[in-house]
Amino acid sequence: MSELTQALKDCGALQFGDFTLASGAKSSYYIDIKKASTNPKVLYLISQLMAMKMQDLNLRPDRIAGVVLGSVPLAAALSLATGVPYVMIRKEKKDHGTGKLIEGDLEAGDKVLVVEDVITTAGSSIKAIETLRASGAVVTDVISVIDREGGGKENLADVGVDFHPLVRASDLVGSR
């Protein structure tokens, strides 16, 4: 069992019961990644593993992007681990302040690595990628903590993005 798999279990991120996922699908287990991303030891481990994944894949983004709310701590931690600035992607415009969908500095042509907590179908990731691309960003890769193996890899491939999970749900749940 990997160090991350053990850390996710130890912090209580893996839960069993009857759950409805963001995609609307029903599941007998839930991965509450916020339990991991609010635990400094687990968040640090995730940031280090994502940084190693970036290095292994030779990814050199100009920006890291996290989708509000769940992926922002991951983006911030990875930014601290790598020195690469990050941006936050809102799911919808606010009707106050600047009303921007992207918070942080982003220039047209910037290569952006999207980080996610859990990906099932990749619906929210694809919306974030569309928002980034509409602003002129180049997005070719997504790194997530968990791949729930619900078609996300294929859906991301359909929009020209490679998917790199740290852990697959089958490995996490299968190592109970």
Tab-separated table of C-alpha atoms in Angstrom:
chain	number	residue	atom	x	y	z
A	1	MET	CA	0.000	0.000	0.000
A	2	SER	CA	1.359	3.412	-0.934
A	3	GLU	CA	2.153	6.093	1.621
A	4	LEU	CA	-0.602	8.285	0.162
A	5	THR	CA	-3.191	5.500	0.281
A	6	GLN	CA	-2.358	4.920	3.941
A	7	ALA	CA	-2.425	8.651	4.727
A	8	LEU	CA	-5.848	9.035	3.079
A	9	LYS	CA	-7.214	6.179	5.162
A	10	ASP	CA	-5.581	7.370	8.369
A	11	CYS	CA	-7.072	10.885	8.077
A	12	GLY	CA	-10.582	9.500	7.500
A	13	ALA	CA	-10.885	10.532	3.848
A	14	LEU	CA	-12.219	7.117	2.777
A	15	GLN	CA	-15.779	6.549	3.980
A	16	PHE	CA	-18.279	3.780	3.304
A	17	GLY	CA	-22.084	4.084	3.092
A	18	ASP	CA	-24.627	5.379	0.570
A	19	PHE	CA	-23.447	8.524	-1.202
A	20	THR	CA	-24.517	10.679	-4.141
A	21	LEU	CA	-21.532	12.087	-6.033
A	22	ALA	CA	-21.284	15.505	-7.692
A	23	SER	CA	-21.871	13.733	-11.012
A	24	GLY	CA	-25.210	12.457	-9.658
A	25	ALA	CA	-23.989	8.858	-9.564
A	26	LYS	CA	-24.597	6.718	-6.473
A	27	SER	CA	-21.645	5.130	-4.686
A	28	SER	CA	-20.995	2.825	-1.746
A	29	TYR	CA	-17.907	4.830	-0.834
A	30	TYR	CA	-16.910	8.468	-0.676
A	31	ILE	CA	-13.502	10.066	-0.697
A	32	ASP	CA	-13.698	13.211	1.431
A	33	ILE	CA	-10.516	14.782	0.142
A	34	LYS	CA	-11.133	17.877	2.279
A	35	LYS	CA	-10.181	15.724	5.275
A	36	ALA	CA	-6.820	15.288	3.547
A	37	SER	CA	-6.352	18.837	2.272
A	38	THR	CA	-7.065	20.355	5.701
A	39	ASN	CA	-4.546	18.042	7.382
A	40	PRO	CA	-1.101	19.680	7.052
A	41	LYS	CA	0.831	16.393	6.966
A	42	VAL	CA	-1.369	14.866	4.278
A	43	LEU	CA	-1.531	18.109	2.262
A	44	TYR	CA	2.269	18.323	2.385
A	45	LEU	CA	2.567	14.708	1.194
A	46	ILE	CA	0.147	15.389	-1.680
A	47	SER	CA	2.094	18.509	-2.704
A	48	GLN	CA	5.368	16.576	-2.714
A	49	LEU	CA	3.888	13.716	-4.761
A	50	MET	CA	2.360	16.167	-7.259
A	51	ALA	CA	5.703	17.983	-7.540
A	52	MET	CA	7.448	14.660	-8.224
A	53	LYS	CA	4.784	13.789	-10.811
A	54	MET	CA	5.421	17.147	-12.533
A	55	GLN	CA	9.139	16.408	-12.588
A	56	ASP	CA	8.665	12.827	-13.828
A	57	LEU	CA	6.400	14.062	-16.646
A	58	ASN	CA	8.712	17.006	-17.397
A	59	LEU	CA	5.807	19.422	-16.926
A	60	ARG	CA	6.947	23.039	-16.699
A	61	PRO	CA	3.805	25.149	-16.358
A	62	ASP	CA	3.736	28.915	-16.026
A	63	ARG	CA	0.770	28.588	-13.658
A	64	ILE	CA	-0.986	25.972	-11.573
A	65	ALA	CA	-4.792	26.176	-11.426
A	66	GLY	CA	-7.147	24.961	-8.728
A	67	VAL	CA	-10.921	24.930	-9.005
A	68	VAL	CA	-12.704	26.656	-6.106
A	69	LEU	CA	-13.112	25.282	-3.422
A	70	GLY	CA	-11.687	21.790	-3.130
A	71	SER	CA	-8.618	22.124	-5.318
A	72	VAL	CA	-7.405	25.524	-4.119
A	73	PRO	CA	-5.467	24.149	-1.116
A	74	LEU	CA	-3.817	21.643	-3.460
A	75	ALA	CA	-2.860	24.381	-5.932
A	76	ALA	CA	-1.505	26.577	-3.131
A	77	ALA	CA	0.520	23.726	-1.610
A	78	LEU	CA	1.917	22.702	-5.010
A	79	SER	CA	2.771	26.326	-5.717
A	80	LEU	CA	4.731	26.483	-2.453
A	81	ALA	CA	6.474	23.184	-3.271
A	82	THR	CA	7.483	24.221	-6.807
A	83	GLY	CA	7.626	28.018	-6.825
A	84	VAL	CA	5.111	28.102	-9.699
A	85	PRO	CA	2.382	30.748	-9.169
A	86	TYR	CA	-1.212	29.584	-9.027
A	87	VAL	CA	-4.631	30.821	-10.048
A	88	MET	CA	-8.079	29.976	-8.728
A	89	ILE	CA	-10.923	29.129	-11.083
A	90	ARG	CA	-14.437	29.977	-9.959
A	91	LYS	CA	-17.323	27.814	-11.076
A	92	GLU	CA	-19.452	30.907	-11.660
A	93	LYS	CA	-18.985	34.658	-11.737
A	94	LYS	CA	-19.670	36.592	-8.576
A	95	ASP	CA	-21.920	39.638	-8.885
A	96	HIS	CA	-19.632	41.710	-6.669
A	97	GLY	CA	-15.982	42.757	-6.716
A	98	THR	CA	-14.262	42.198	-10.054
A	99	GLY	CA	-16.674	39.449	-11.144
A	100	LYS	CA	-13.796	37.432	-12.592
A	101	LEU	CA	-13.852	33.668	-13.132
A	102	ILE	CA	-10.064	33.462	-12.766
A	103	GLU	CA	-8.416	34.911	-9.667
A	104	GLY	CA	-4.681	35.533	-9.878
A	105	ASP	CA	-2.345	36.584	-12.662
A	106	LEU	CA	-2.800	34.809	-15.986
A	107	GLU	CA	-1.450	35.909	-19.347
A	108	ALA	CA	-2.551	34.684	-22.774
A	109	GLY	CA	-0.198	31.899	-23.820
A	110	ASP	CA	0.571	30.756	-20.248
A	111	LYS	CA	0.932	26.997	-19.885
A	112	VAL	CA	-1.370	25.972	-17.039
A	113	LEU	CA	-1.406	22.731	-15.071
A	114	VAL	CA	-4.822	22.022	-13.558
A	115	VAL	CA	-4.819	20.211	-10.216
A	116	GLU	CA	-7.877	18.465	-8.854
A	117	ASP	CA	-8.811	16.602	-5.716
A	118	VAL	CA	-11.106	13.832	-7.002
A	119	ILE	CA	-12.043	13.219	-10.626
A	120	THR	CA	-14.967	10.997	-11.599
A	121	THR	CA	-16.281	12.205	-14.969
A	122	ALA	CA	-14.043	15.326	-15.051
A	123	GLY	CA	-17.025	17.607	-15.644
A	124	SER	CA	-15.805	20.421	-13.372
A	125	SER	CA	-12.248	20.024	-14.683
A	126	ILE	CA	-13.429	20.402	-18.268
A	127	LYS	CA	-15.389	23.564	-17.364
A	128	ALA	CA	-12.265	24.980	-15.694
A	129	ILE	CA	-10.180	24.073	-18.748
A	130	GLU	CA	-12.706	25.832	-21.016
A	131	THR	CA	-12.531	28.937	-18.787
A	132	LEU	CA	-8.723	28.910	-18.872
A	133	ARG	CA	-8.572	28.355	-22.631
A	134	ALA	CA	-11.099	31.153	-23.206
A	135	SER	CA	-8.582	33.419	-21.444
A	136	GLY	CA	-5.801	32.296	-23.779
A	137	ALA	CA	-4.177	29.711	-21.507
A	138	VAL	CA	-2.692	26.485	-22.859
A	139	VAL	CA	-3.896	23.451	-20.876
A	140	THR	CA	-2.580	19.992	-21.738
A	141	ASP	CA	-2.418	18.182	-18.384
A	142	VAL	CA	-4.397	17.562	-15.204
A	143	ILE	CA	-3.012	16.009	-12.031
A	144	SER	CA	-5.499	14.787	-9.431
A	145	VAL	CA	-5.162	13.122	-6.071
A	146	ILE	CA	-7.819	10.502	-6.873
A	147	ASP	CA	-9.171	8.991	-10.087
A	148	ARG	CA	-12.588	7.511	-9.286
A	149	GLU	CA	-12.341	5.768	-12.671
A	150	GLY	CA	-15.698	7.082	-13.872
A	151	GLY	CA	-14.690	8.126	-17.378
A	152	GLY	CA	-12.689	11.219	-16.430
A	153	LYS	CA	-9.544	10.074	-18.224
A	154	GLU	CA	-11.450	9.513	-21.454
A	155	ASN	CA	-13.448	12.752	-21.145
A	156	LEU	CA	-10.254	14.744	-20.612
A	157	ALA	CA	-8.635	13.011	-23.587
A	158	ASP	CA	-11.621	14.134	-25.677
A	159	VAL	CA	-10.649	17.773	-24.967
A	160	GLY	CA	-6.944	17.157	-25.605
A	161	VAL	CA	-5.800	16.839	-22.005
A	162	ASP	CA	-3.663	14.097	-20.418
A	163	PHE	CA	-4.747	12.880	-16.981
A	164	HIS	CA	-2.285	11.911	-14.239
A	165	PRO	CA	-3.815	10.663	-10.968
A	166	LEU	CA	-1.752	9.971	-7.855
A	167	VAL	CA	-4.098	7.162	-6.751
A	168	ARG	CA	-6.880	5.195	-8.441
A	169	ALA	CA	-10.013	4.603	-6.380
A	170	SER	CA	-9.818	0.862	-7.066
A	171	ASP	CA	-6.382	0.802	-5.423
A	172	LEU	CA	-7.588	2.846	-2.458
A	173	VAL	CA	-10.826	0.955	-1.881
A	174	GLY	CA	-9.296	-2.403	-2.786
A	175	SER	CA	-6.647	-2.093	-0.083
A	176	ARG	CA	-9.149	-1.933	2.777
